[in-house]
Short mmCIF file of C-alpha atoms in Angstrom, two decimals:
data_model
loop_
_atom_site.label_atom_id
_atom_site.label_comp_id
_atom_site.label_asym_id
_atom_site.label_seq_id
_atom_site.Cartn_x
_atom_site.Cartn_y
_atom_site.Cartn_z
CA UNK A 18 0.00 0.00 0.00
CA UNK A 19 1.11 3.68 -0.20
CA UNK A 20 1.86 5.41 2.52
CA UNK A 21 -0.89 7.95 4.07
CA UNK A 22 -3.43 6.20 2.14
CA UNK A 23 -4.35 3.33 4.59
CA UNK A 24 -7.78 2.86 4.98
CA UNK A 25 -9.14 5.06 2.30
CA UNK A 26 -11.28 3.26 -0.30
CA UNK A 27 -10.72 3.87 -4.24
CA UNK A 28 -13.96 3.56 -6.57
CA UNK A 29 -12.65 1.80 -9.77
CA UNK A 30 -15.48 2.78 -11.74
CA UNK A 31 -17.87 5.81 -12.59
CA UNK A 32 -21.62 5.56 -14.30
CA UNK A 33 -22.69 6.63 -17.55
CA UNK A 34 -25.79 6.73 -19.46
CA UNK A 35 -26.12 5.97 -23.06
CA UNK A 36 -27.96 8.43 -24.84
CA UNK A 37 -28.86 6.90 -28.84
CA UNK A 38 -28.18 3.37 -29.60
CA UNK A 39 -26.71 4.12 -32.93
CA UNK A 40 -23.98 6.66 -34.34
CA UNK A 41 -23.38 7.25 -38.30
CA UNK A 42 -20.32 4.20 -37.60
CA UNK A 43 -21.81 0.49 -36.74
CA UNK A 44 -19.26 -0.18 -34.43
CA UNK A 45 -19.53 3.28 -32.01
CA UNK A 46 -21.93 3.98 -29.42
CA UNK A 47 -21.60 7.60 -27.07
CA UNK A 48 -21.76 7.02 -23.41
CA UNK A 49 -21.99 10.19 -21.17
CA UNK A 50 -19.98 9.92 -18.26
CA UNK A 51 -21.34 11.37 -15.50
CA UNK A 52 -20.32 14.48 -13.09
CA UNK A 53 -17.33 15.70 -16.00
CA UNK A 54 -18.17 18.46 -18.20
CA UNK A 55 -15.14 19.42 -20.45
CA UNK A 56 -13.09 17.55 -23.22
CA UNK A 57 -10.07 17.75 -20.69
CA UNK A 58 -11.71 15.80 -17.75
CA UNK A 59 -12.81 12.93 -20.12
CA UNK A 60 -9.26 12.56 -22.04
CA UNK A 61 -7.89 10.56 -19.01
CA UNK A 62 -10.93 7.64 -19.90
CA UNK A 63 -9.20 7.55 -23.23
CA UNK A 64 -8.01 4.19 -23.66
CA UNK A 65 -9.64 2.49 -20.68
CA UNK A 66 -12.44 -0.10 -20.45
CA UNK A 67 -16.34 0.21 -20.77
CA UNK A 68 -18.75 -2.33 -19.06
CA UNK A 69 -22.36 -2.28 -20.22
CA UNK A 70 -23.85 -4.82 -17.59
CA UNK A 71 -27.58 -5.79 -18.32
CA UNK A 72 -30.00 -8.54 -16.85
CA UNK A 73 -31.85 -11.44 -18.87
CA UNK A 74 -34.83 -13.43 -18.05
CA UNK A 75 -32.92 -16.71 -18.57
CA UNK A 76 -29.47 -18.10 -16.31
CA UNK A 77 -26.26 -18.48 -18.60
CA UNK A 78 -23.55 -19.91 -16.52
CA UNK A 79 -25.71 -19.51 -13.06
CA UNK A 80 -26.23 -15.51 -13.30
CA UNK A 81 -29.34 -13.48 -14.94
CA UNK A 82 -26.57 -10.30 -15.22
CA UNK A 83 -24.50 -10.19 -18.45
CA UNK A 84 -21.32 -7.91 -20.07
CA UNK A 85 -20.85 -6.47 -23.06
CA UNK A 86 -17.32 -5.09 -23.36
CA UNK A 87 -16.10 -1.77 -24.98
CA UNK A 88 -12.97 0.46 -25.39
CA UNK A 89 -13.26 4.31 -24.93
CA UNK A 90 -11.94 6.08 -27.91
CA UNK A 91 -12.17 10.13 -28.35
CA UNK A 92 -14.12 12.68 -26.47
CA UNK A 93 -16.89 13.91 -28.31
CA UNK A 94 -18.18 17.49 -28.64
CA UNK A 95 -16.79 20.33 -26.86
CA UNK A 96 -17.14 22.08 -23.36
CA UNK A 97 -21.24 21.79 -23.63
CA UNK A 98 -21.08 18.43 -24.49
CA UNK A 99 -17.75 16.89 -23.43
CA UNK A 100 -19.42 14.06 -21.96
CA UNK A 101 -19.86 11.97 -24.22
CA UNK A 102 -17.36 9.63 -25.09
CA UNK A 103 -17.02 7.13 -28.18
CA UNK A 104 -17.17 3.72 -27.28
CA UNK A 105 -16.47 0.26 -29.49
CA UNK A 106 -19.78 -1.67 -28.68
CA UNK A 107 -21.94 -2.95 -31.38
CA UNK A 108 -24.91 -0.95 -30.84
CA UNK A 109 -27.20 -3.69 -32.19
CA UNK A 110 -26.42 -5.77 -29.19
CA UNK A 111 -27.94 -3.25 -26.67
#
């Protein structure tokens, strides 16, 4: 562990909503990350991993909850809308 940071807890992950289903390219979805606002505060997802966790009616492999997995790309937009960040998800799946 570092030092001075004993005890405090890290959140690994932050939510999003998904705004549209479909962009003009088949493989890109937006995602708006919640509580940034500017292009600047969304670069550092660039590169990291997106989870879009969902629930079924029927069990596959003893859980109702399943993952699709995506790849942040760009921010999109600019200060108004820096939110939203590209995503490679195939938007027919969700």
């Amino acid at each position: 562990m570092v030092k001075g940071r004993e005890g405090e807890r890290v959140r690994l992950y932050v939510r999003g909503t998904i705004p549209g289903y479909k962009s003009s390219g088949t493989v890109t979805l937006y995602v708006m990350i919640d509580l940034y606002n500017t292009k600047e505060e969304v670069q550092w997802y660039a590169g990291k991993r997106v989870a879009y966790i969902y629930k079924a009616k029927v069990k596959t492999n003893g859980s109702h909850y399943r993952c699709i997995w995506g790849k942040v790309i760009r921010p999109h937009g600019n200060s108004g809308v820096g939110m939203r960040v590209r995503v490679f998800m195939y938007p027919s799946n969700i």
